[in-house]
Structure formats: C-alpha cells, structure tokens
Rosetta silent file (secondary structure, phi, psi, omega in degrees, C-alpha in Angstrom):
SEQUENCE: MHRPVLLVIAHGSRDPRHAATVHALVRRVRLLRPGVRVETGFLDFNAPSVPQVLDRLAREGIRDVVALPLLLTRAFHAKADIPAVLDRAPARLNIRLADVLGPSPLLLATLERRLYEAGLDPADKSSTGLVLASAGSTDPEAIAVIAEIARELRHTGWCAVRPAFASAALPRTEDAVRELRALGVRRVAVAPYVIAPGFLPDRITRGAAGADVLSEVLGAAPELARLLLLRYDESRTRGGLPALTA
SCORE:     score description
SCORE:     0.000 S_00000001
   1 L     0.000  111.636 -178.455   73.511   20.082    6.342 S_00000001
   2 L   -48.978  163.823 -152.980   72.541   16.683    5.430 S_00000001
   3 L  -166.340   88.438 -168.234   70.597   14.980    7.800 S_00000001
   4 L   -56.209  124.872 -162.754   70.100   11.246    8.327 S_00000001
   5 E   -63.183  145.269  179.682   66.946    9.841    8.436 S_00000001
   6 E   -89.022  117.916 -176.105   66.015    8.286   11.911 S_00000001
   7 E  -107.682  111.148 -169.122   64.753    4.892   11.697 S_00000001
   8 E   -95.843   92.759 -141.943   62.954    3.651   14.481 S_00000001
   9 E  -109.671   72.903 -158.506   62.991    0.079   15.123 S_00000001
  10 E   -77.642  164.427  169.377   59.996   -1.266   17.239 S_00000001
  11 L  -106.252    6.748 -179.103   59.597   -5.144   17.965 S_00000001
  12 L    67.181  126.920  176.536   55.592   -5.221   17.095 S_00000001
  13 L  -139.773  168.480 -173.537   53.178   -7.135   18.567 S_00000001
  14 L   -72.544   -0.863 -160.800   49.573   -8.420   17.764 S_00000001
  15 L   -81.550  138.550  159.524   48.027   -6.050   20.851 S_00000001
  16 L   -55.320  -57.708 -173.247   47.037   -2.968   18.587 S_00000001
  17 H   -67.129  -25.732  150.301   48.081   -0.711   21.303 S_00000001
  18 H   -24.135 -113.380  170.199   51.857   -1.753   20.850 S_00000001
  19 H    50.495 -109.735  179.450   51.565    0.052   17.546 S_00000001
  20 H   -54.238  -24.632  153.874   49.378    2.845   18.459 S_00000001
  21 L   -90.746  -69.063 -179.530   52.490    3.941   21.147 S_00000001
  22 H   -22.707  -79.089  167.183   54.952    3.445   18.964 S_00000001
  23 H   -42.569  -31.642  163.837   53.587    5.761   16.555 S_00000001
  24 H   -72.077  -50.670  173.571   52.270    8.205   19.147 S_00000001
  25 H   -54.700  -36.454  157.443   56.151    8.564   20.342 S_00000001
  26 H   -69.210  -37.396  127.575   57.187    9.208   16.768 S_00000001
  27 H     8.421  -74.218 -147.363   54.744   11.712   16.532 S_00000001
  28 H   -91.813    5.256  165.183   55.917   13.003   19.478 S_00000001
  29 H  -102.814  -41.329  171.800   59.844   13.205   18.089 S_00000001
  30 H   -39.087  -42.636  173.410   58.930   14.550   14.718 S_00000001
  31 L   -58.105  -90.681 -147.580   57.245   17.845   16.664 S_00000001
  32 L   -20.151  -49.589 -160.110   60.620   17.877   18.596 S_00000001
  33 L  -132.132   81.293 -167.108   63.462   17.931   15.571 S_00000001
  34 L   -71.354  -12.484  170.361   60.974   18.638   12.517 S_00000001
  35 L   -67.839  -11.390 -175.002   64.127   18.923   10.483 S_00000001
  36 L   -96.708  152.953  177.124   64.784   14.939   10.745 S_00000001
  37 L  -102.353  129.866 -171.208   62.800   13.059    8.587 S_00000001
  38 E  -111.998  151.737  178.610   61.843    9.921   11.307 S_00000001
  39 E  -131.277  139.277  159.648   60.544    6.213    9.829 S_00000001
  40 E  -111.420  153.701 -164.675   59.123    3.248   11.798 S_00000001
  41 E  -152.261  148.170 -159.112   59.794    0.025   11.227 S_00000001
  42 E  -134.220  143.073  173.204   58.562   -3.299   13.026 S_00000001
  43 L   -83.910  -25.896 -154.872   60.739   -6.705   13.571 S_00000001
  44 L  -136.880  149.201  143.225   57.276   -8.824   14.153 S_00000001
  45 L    48.444  -77.015 -170.967   53.563   -8.439   13.462 S_00000001
  46 L  -111.252  153.289 -158.187   53.114   -4.904   12.006 S_00000001
  47 L   -97.915  177.775  -32.262   53.910   -3.326    8.720 S_00000001
  48 L   -47.227  157.246  162.982   55.764   -1.511    7.944 S_00000001
  49 E   -97.540  164.227 -178.410   58.804   -4.228    8.487 S_00000001
  50 H   -46.182  -49.183 -176.032   62.330   -2.886    8.898 S_00000001
  51 H   -35.077  -69.954 -155.079   63.001   -4.629    5.738 S_00000001
  52 H   -57.734  -47.619 -178.712   60.302   -2.833    3.857 S_00000001
  53 H   -76.453  -44.686 -155.644   61.445    0.857    5.081 S_00000001
  54 H   -81.786  -15.922 -174.214   64.975    0.273    4.323 S_00000001
  55 H  -114.747    1.672  148.800   64.340   -0.872    0.642 S_00000001
  56 H   -59.121  -57.239 -108.678   61.691    2.283    0.556 S_00000001
  57 H  -124.884  -63.986 -171.402   64.637    4.476    1.820 S_00000001
  58 L   -86.752  -15.616  163.908   66.968    3.277   -1.053 S_00000001
  59 L   -85.005  -23.118  143.982   64.801    3.632   -3.643 S_00000001
  60 L   -48.585  -11.589 -173.961   64.014    7.098   -2.783 S_00000001
  61 L    63.892   34.293  142.559   67.762    7.570   -3.349 S_00000001
  62 L   -64.053  147.590  173.539   68.760    7.938    0.653 S_00000001
  63 L  -100.342  -76.180 -129.915   72.353    7.049    1.601 S_00000001
  64 E  -105.352  126.195 -179.830   72.312    7.880    5.299 S_00000001
  65 E  -140.060  153.002 -169.606   70.175    6.289    8.001 S_00000001
  66 E  -112.043  140.376  179.527   70.295    5.912   11.753 S_00000001
  67 E  -129.743  140.074 -166.859   68.579    2.870   12.797 S_00000001
  68 E  -110.113  120.645 -167.454   67.208    3.433   16.435 S_00000001
  69 E  -113.745  108.807 -160.440   66.362    0.280   18.159 S_00000001
  70 L   -70.210   71.103  167.917   63.030    1.244   20.369 S_00000001
  71 L  -146.788  163.292 -164.836   64.257   -1.509   23.469 S_00000001
  72 L   -85.709  -53.152  143.752   65.293   -0.762   26.567 S_00000001
  73 L  -146.310 -176.736 -163.831   68.297   -3.182   26.911 S_00000001
  74 L   -62.200   75.539 -157.532   71.311   -5.233   24.905 S_00000001
  75 L  -106.287  152.726  162.004   68.703   -8.405   24.709 S_00000001
  76 H   -28.045  -49.116 -177.379   68.631  -10.976   21.661 S_00000001
  77 H   -87.357   -8.990  171.562   67.005   -8.789   19.733 S_00000001
  78 H   -93.831   -1.169  167.463   69.292   -6.024   19.839 S_00000001
  79 H  -126.749   20.801  147.437   72.519   -7.751   19.674 S_00000001
  80 H  -161.890  -26.220 -175.066   71.406  -10.227   16.842 S_00000001
  81 H   -88.297  -15.829  166.256   68.067  -10.131   15.192 S_00000001
  82 H   -61.265  -37.172  171.244   68.198   -5.916   14.182 S_00000001
  83 H   -48.396  -34.406 -154.825   71.882   -6.543   13.180 S_00000001
  84 H   -88.821  -30.741 -148.160   70.741   -9.816   11.069 S_00000001
  85 H  -108.531  -24.631 -124.631   68.078   -7.674    9.476 S_00000001
  86 L  -134.308  -18.051  164.774   69.951   -4.279    9.001 S_00000001
  87 L   -50.158  -65.589 -141.067   73.261   -7.124    7.246 S_00000001
  88 L   -92.882   -0.652  161.014   70.402   -7.587    4.510 S_00000001
  89 L   -61.874  139.625 -176.040   69.680   -3.587    3.400 S_00000001
  90 L   -61.384  147.952 -149.500   70.349   -2.732    0.178 S_00000001
  91 L   -68.555   -7.608  177.371   73.841   -1.867   -0.354 S_00000001
  92 L   -92.742    4.747   62.874   73.631    1.849   -1.029 S_00000001
  93 L    49.190   88.020  171.565   72.408    2.204    2.076 S_00000001
  94 E  -112.385   93.071 -158.857   75.011    3.833    4.756 S_00000001
  95 E   -87.891  122.786  166.512   73.043    2.557    8.183 S_00000001
  96 E   -99.703  122.864 -173.085   74.569    3.730   11.493 S_00000001
  97 E   -68.598   77.224  176.972   73.554    1.415   14.549 S_00000001
  98 L   -46.561  151.199  159.169   72.201    3.454   17.536 S_00000001
  99 L   -80.809  161.551  172.845   72.336    2.184   20.890 S_00000001
 100 L   -36.330 -153.241  158.234   69.515    1.074   22.873 S_00000001
 101 L  -111.813   -3.824  172.142   67.736    3.537   25.198 S_00000001
 102 L  -109.689  170.968    2.067   68.627    2.306   28.417 S_00000001
 103 L   -94.858  136.677  158.324   69.725    2.625   31.036 S_00000001
 104 L  -138.306  135.387  163.612   69.440    6.747   30.849 S_00000001
 105 H   -33.888  -25.799 -152.605   68.322    9.303   34.021 S_00000001
 106 H   -86.815  -13.335 -169.513   65.587   10.379   30.864 S_00000001
 107 H   -77.212  -71.064  166.152   63.853    6.702   31.691 S_00000001
 108 H   -32.972  -40.389 -159.024   63.648    7.348   35.193 S_00000001
 109 H   -75.930  -65.390 -172.823   62.497   10.479   35.006 S_00000001
 110 H   -44.141  -73.201 -178.956   59.522    8.970   32.624 S_00000001
 111 H   -23.988  -71.678 -175.837   59.069    5.996   35.527 S_00000001
 112 H   -80.036    5.784  157.944   58.245    8.637   38.223 S_00000001
 113 H   -86.985  -39.933  172.929   56.257   10.711   36.034 S_00000001
 114 H   -39.491  -37.371 -170.217   54.088    7.936   35.404 S_00000001
 115 H   -76.818  -51.577 -145.135   53.638    6.891   39.311 S_00000001
 116 H   -77.733  -42.295  179.994   53.042   10.189   40.279 S_00000001
 117 L   -85.157   31.242  152.961   50.344   10.505   37.766 S_00000001
 118 L   -90.044  -13.309  166.030   48.955    7.157   38.816 S_00000001
 119 L   105.344   18.362  168.625   48.336    8.967   41.988 S_00000001
 120 L   -92.477  137.299  156.758   51.291    8.149   44.346 S_00000001
 121 L   -79.710  151.964 -167.601   52.333   11.669   46.050 S_00000001
 122 L   -80.681  -22.123  158.204   56.222   12.259   46.054 S_00000001
 123 L   -45.349  -35.675 -179.803   55.634   12.943   49.693 S_00000001
 124 H   -46.975  -43.698 -147.837   55.322    9.257   49.990 S_00000001
 125 H   -36.644  -53.110 -151.068   58.047    8.316   48.211 S_00000001
 126 H   -87.951    4.061  158.311   60.075    7.529   51.381 S_00000001
 127 H  -119.095   10.390  160.901   57.892    5.172   52.905 S_00000001
 128 L   -85.538  158.028 -175.906   57.029    3.229   49.781 S_00000001
 129 E  -108.343  112.556 -172.549   58.231    0.169   48.041 S_00000001
 130 E   -75.210  128.461  177.223   58.934    0.064   44.498 S_00000001
 131 E   -95.980   87.980 -169.184   58.382   -3.157   42.161 S_00000001
 132 E   -75.852  129.945 -172.104   60.745   -2.055   39.021 S_00000001
 133 E  -123.946  140.252  178.950   58.659   -4.919   36.367 S_00000001
 134 E  -136.109 -179.108  162.283   60.424   -5.282   33.480 S_00000001
 135 L   -18.022  -75.519 -165.908   60.020   -8.037   30.316 S_00000001
 136 L   130.099  137.744  168.747   62.081  -10.086   31.358 S_00000001
 137 L  -156.334 -179.939  175.006   64.999  -11.728   29.421 S_00000001
 138 L   -98.459   -6.860 -144.385   67.771  -15.035   29.090 S_00000001
 139 L   -91.610  111.233  174.654   70.296  -12.419   28.402 S_00000001
 140 H   -77.437    7.012  175.056   72.351  -12.026   31.687 S_00000001
 141 H   -98.642  -41.731  156.892   73.735   -8.722   30.675 S_00000001
 142 H   -53.271  -31.258 -170.362   69.674   -7.383   30.410 S_00000001
 143 H   -75.041  -74.952 -162.185   68.926   -9.243   33.925 S_00000001
 144 H   -62.534  -44.737  166.911   72.004   -7.218   35.434 S_00000001
 145 H   -22.152  -80.397 -171.106   70.868   -3.567   33.861 S_00000001
 146 H   -46.332  -50.052 -178.592   67.623   -4.214   35.670 S_00000001
 147 H   -65.428  -61.395 -176.946   69.364   -5.107   38.870 S_00000001
 148 H   -58.039  -20.536  156.702   71.658   -2.197   38.675 S_00000001
 149 H   -78.783  -26.747  175.869   68.946    0.121   38.135 S_00000001
 150 H   -56.040  -17.140 -164.120   66.683   -1.384   40.935 S_00000001
 151 H   -83.896  -79.940 -159.702   70.135   -0.317   42.845 S_00000001
 152 H   -32.696  -83.120  156.605   70.134    3.605   41.388 S_00000001
 153 H     6.736  -53.293 -173.061   66.514    3.582   42.119 S_00000001
 154 H   -65.538  -49.933  169.833   67.184    2.612   45.830 S_00000001
 155 H   -63.635  -15.978  152.690   69.111    5.807   46.457 S_00000001
 156 H  -123.119   79.152 -172.784   66.704    8.013   45.696 S_00000001
 157 L    93.544  -10.786  151.567   64.491    7.899   47.981 S_00000001
 158 L   -65.381  144.134 -179.276   62.416    4.827   48.219 S_00000001
 159 L   -93.822   15.142  165.844   62.381    2.907   51.083 S_00000001
 160 E  -166.776  142.569  157.483   62.845   -0.535   49.205 S_00000001
 161 E  -143.034  138.081 -172.990   62.834   -1.534   45.711 S_00000001
 162 E  -101.779  133.231  173.173   62.634   -4.802   44.250 S_00000001
 163 E   -80.574  159.257  166.101   63.497   -5.836   40.077 S_00000001
 164 E  -151.554  138.672  174.812   60.915   -8.036   38.964 S_00000001
 165 E  -110.633  140.979  179.265   60.005   -9.760   35.322 S_00000001
 166 L   -79.295    0.125 -179.789   56.794  -11.069   32.973 S_00000001
 167 L   155.290  144.478 -174.106   58.973  -13.611   31.806 S_00000001
 168 L    84.172  -25.330 -167.448   62.586  -15.657   31.603 S_00000001
 169 L  -130.556  176.992 -169.600   63.895  -14.457   34.900 S_00000001
 170 L  -127.670  140.145  -12.263   62.569  -14.689   38.855 S_00000001
 171 L   -86.726  165.198  137.979   60.235  -13.164   40.507 S_00000001
 172 L   -94.877 -165.721 -160.531   57.610  -12.002   39.042 S_00000001
 173 H   -59.543  -24.903 -162.539   55.616   -9.087   39.887 S_00000001
 174 H   -88.500  -61.675 -170.226   53.297  -10.800   42.040 S_00000001
 175 H   -81.334  -44.193 -168.003   56.332  -12.731   44.267 S_00000001
 176 H   -89.900  -28.796 -179.156   58.389   -9.222   44.526 S_00000001
 177 H   -67.034  -65.320 -176.706   55.037   -7.298   45.807 S_00000001
 178 H   -47.175  -23.276 -179.335   54.473  -10.162   48.756 S_00000001
 179 H   -78.978  -48.948 -169.027   58.208   -9.979   49.464 S_00000001
 180 H   -65.644  -23.838  165.849   58.319   -6.123   50.031 S_00000001
 181 H   -51.709  -63.376 -167.194   54.468   -6.761   52.239 S_00000001
 182 H   -74.078  -12.184  173.477   56.391   -9.399   54.428 S_00000001
 183 L   -79.056    5.782 -167.844   59.357   -6.833   55.004 S_00000001
 184 L    78.845   22.194 -164.172   56.678   -4.120   56.399 S_00000001
 185 L   -80.904  130.926  164.780   56.565   -1.853   53.460 S_00000001
 186 L   -31.559 -105.870  141.154   53.725    0.408   53.924 S_00000001
 187 L   -26.899  114.353  163.817   53.145    0.912   50.486 S_00000001
 188 E  -147.812  153.359 -174.572   54.067   -0.528   47.274 S_00000001
 189 E  -130.262  146.835  165.656   53.854    0.707   43.851 S_00000001
 190 L  -106.239   50.012 -144.853   54.590   -1.126   40.300 S_00000001
 191 L   -43.421   52.344  175.561   56.530    0.644   38.023 S_00000001
 192 E   -50.598  153.563 -173.414   56.612   -1.345   34.448 S_00000001
 193 E  -131.786   84.594  177.725   59.598   -0.411   32.828 S_00000001
 194 L  -159.027  123.726 -166.718   58.329   -1.274   29.608 S_00000001
 195 L   -82.438  -20.988 -174.031   57.370    1.180   26.598 S_00000001
 196 L  -140.578  136.097 -170.799   54.489    0.073   24.831 S_00000001
 197 L   -35.979  178.360  163.929   50.958   -1.955   26.420 S_00000001
 198 L   157.864 -160.342  141.696   51.029   -5.821   25.205 S_00000001
 199 H   -25.864  -72.483 -178.493   51.301   -9.728   26.415 S_00000001
 200 H   -53.554  -59.370 -165.981   54.137   -8.925   28.932 S_00000001
 201 H   -84.387  -19.158  141.190   52.828   -5.650   30.340 S_00000001
 202 H   -28.327 -104.979  165.863   49.487   -7.491   30.742 S_00000001
 203 H    43.334  -97.492  167.941   51.361   -9.417   33.128 S_00000001
 204 H   -82.997    3.529  169.605   52.532   -7.634   35.130 S_00000001
 205 H   -66.289  -45.020  173.189   48.813   -5.395   35.529 S_00000001
 206 L  -114.902   55.619  171.128   48.150   -8.764   36.931 S_00000001
 207 L  -114.967  -20.907 -149.282   50.708   -9.399   38.753 S_00000001
 208 L  -109.072   12.429 -134.156   50.331   -5.674   40.345 S_00000001
 209 L   -93.462  -32.028 -157.194   47.094   -7.098   41.571 S_00000001
 210 L   -88.657  -33.480  138.058   48.150   -6.920   45.237 S_00000001
 211 L    13.466  156.663  148.673   49.734   -3.392   44.752 S_00000001
 212 L  -112.469  -37.054 -156.568   48.672   -0.251   46.480 S_00000001
 213 E  -120.394  134.267  159.653   49.940    2.148   43.014 S_00000001
 214 L  -117.902  103.416 -173.179   50.074    0.533   39.633 S_00000001
 215 L   -83.004  170.552  164.542   51.588    3.346   36.845 S_00000001
 216 L   -58.604  170.388  168.671   51.347    3.254   32.771 S_00000001
 217 L  -108.536 -146.538 -126.592   53.919    2.021   31.231 S_00000001
 218 L  -107.709  -28.299 -163.634   56.234    4.450   29.776 S_00000001
 219 L     2.667 -100.320  167.754   55.220    5.264   26.376 S_00000001
 220 L  -101.970   88.429 -149.347   54.998    8.400   24.526 S_00000001
 221 L  -112.049  168.635  175.907   56.210   10.255   27.451 S_00000001
 222 H   -96.449  -21.684  175.384   58.230   13.825   26.221 S_00000001
 223 H   -77.334  -79.455 -179.942   61.706   12.217   28.167 S_00000001
 224 H   -17.139  -70.935  133.048   61.152    9.489   26.161 S_00000001
 225 H     1.426  -80.499 -177.244   60.897   11.293   23.307 S_00000001
 226 H   -66.883  -22.337  170.610   63.910   13.515   23.928 S_00000001
 227 H   -78.154  -63.858 -157.482   66.067    9.939   24.342 S_00000001
 228 H   -60.525  -22.721 -159.035   65.366    8.767   20.699 S_00000001
 229 H   -97.407  -55.108 -159.852   66.737   12.192   19.331 S_00000001
 230 H   -33.883  -41.665 -174.175   69.637   11.941   22.134 S_00000001
 231 H   -67.872  -59.392  179.879   70.385    8.608   20.873 S_00000001
 232 H   -33.519  -42.139  176.893   70.178    9.898   17.456 S_00000001
 233 H   -42.911  -55.886 -149.780   72.798   12.525   18.612 S_00000001
 234 H   -97.476  -14.719  173.281   75.310   10.588   19.810 S_00000001
 235 H   -75.476  -83.408  159.597   75.347    8.234   16.758 S_00000001
 236 H    24.731  -69.308 -166.477   75.810   11.224   14.638 S_00000001
 237 L   -77.105   -5.095  166.929   78.502   12.201   16.557 S_00000001
 238 L   -95.704    0.402 -178.648   80.262    8.843   16.447 S_00000001
 239 L  -101.454  -16.131 -179.844   80.175    8.890   12.866 S_00000001
 240 L   111.403   -0.345 -151.933   82.247   12.221   12.825 S_00000001
 241 L  -106.425  112.220  178.325   78.883   13.938   12.346 S_00000001
 242 L   -54.740  130.589  134.776   78.040   17.508   14.760 S_00000001
 243 L   -16.822  117.428  172.231   74.928   17.005   17.046 S_00000001
 244 L   -88.923  145.586  157.911   71.748   18.483   15.292 S_00000001
 245 L  -110.594   -8.553 -175.726   69.374   20.905   18.141 S_00000001
 246 L  -169.855    0.000    0.000   66.634   21.858   15.791 S_00000001
C-alpha cells in the first residue's frame, strides 16, 4: 500500500537545542513506524526549509505528502504561515495538511511525565498548584485553548491550575506563581507547555524561580511521537485512505 511521506514542519530557532529536540522526536517517530518515510522542514532559522524539502520530494517523484505542523495550538503559524508555504509547493505534490498537535490527552500525559521526572511525587498532586506555562499568542483561539486545558487539568487532581504565557498574553509565569502562593498553596509546580527549548521556554524558566518544581519541555517523549503518528493517520482517513498501524 502506498504510504504518503510525513513532513514534520517545525518553527525553527537560533537556539541549537530546538532543532536537536525536533530531530530526536522525528527519530522516535521513525522507530515507531519504520514503513513511513518521515522528513523534517523548518519555517525559519534552520535547514532544510520546508520549500527545500518539498522541492526535493517532487524531484524524487513523490506524489503524496502529509504536512504535520509541530505546533500545540492553531495560531498564526498554523493558520497563515504554513498554508502559505504549502500553497507554493510544486504542483505535482498532493499535500494534505494535518491538524496541529493540541489539545490531546497524549500531551497532558507527557506534561505529567515531565513533572514526575522533575521530582514531583504523584502523591503530592492534590496539594500542588500547577502553572501551565505556554509560549503565548495574540490569537484569541490559541489563548482560549490554553485556558480550557488549564480548566481540564484542574479536574485531574491538582489543587489549583493557572495558565501563563511567555509572550503576547498575560499573566506571565512569575505572576501565576505569585498568585498561587497568595492563595496559600503549599507547593507550586511549573510545567512548560512547549515542545522544544529556545528563547520563550528560557523566559518560562526564569519566571519559575519562585516555584518548587520546574519540569522540562515536552521534548522527544514517546507520547508525543505517538501523537504525531495519530495526526498522520487522521489526515489519511480524512482523505479516504485507511490508517496505518505498522
């Protein structure tokens, strides 16, 4: 059966940790689904760019591509930048644009994995206030999604949950930490709701100075790799093709 190429589209960063994390995640995806060809393209800063990858695939005679945004919310990059880049792709390519990654239970599972790896005891969850720290956006839809995820997390055992943003929206991480302290929360944990290290995640880290626990970014977690393949399969079924499991 013909399997479309999976093109993972990452934002890119001047911080080398960003691309390293993206490549580690893509390697994990390849191990999970060895029968699918997985390529990586960046919107900015890193090589190869998305147009470079698309041109190369067209020259190789590839016809079908699933373009998967490595994004947690539908903000400007998902709504404008990526569609614009794909619109300029070689005409011979049949490109299906997959959904962004979030929201998803697999992202929340990754979030908790990182918190426990950072030293939080699951038994302390009910006495811990959580700051869900995202990169931030000027897009109201993206901000609303983060707020809704925070509300959902509140019902999973945390004593309180507050969203925070590293840019473009308020409150900042340090403000959310202070708010939880003012409420008398015994323990405060900060969970970066971002995929890879970089400028904005570093801002989250600085804002978490007053917290008891700070987890790592979501990174190349196995749950995240499974989520990429889930979005790939969903895109195929929307196109009338069966999902692939191996």
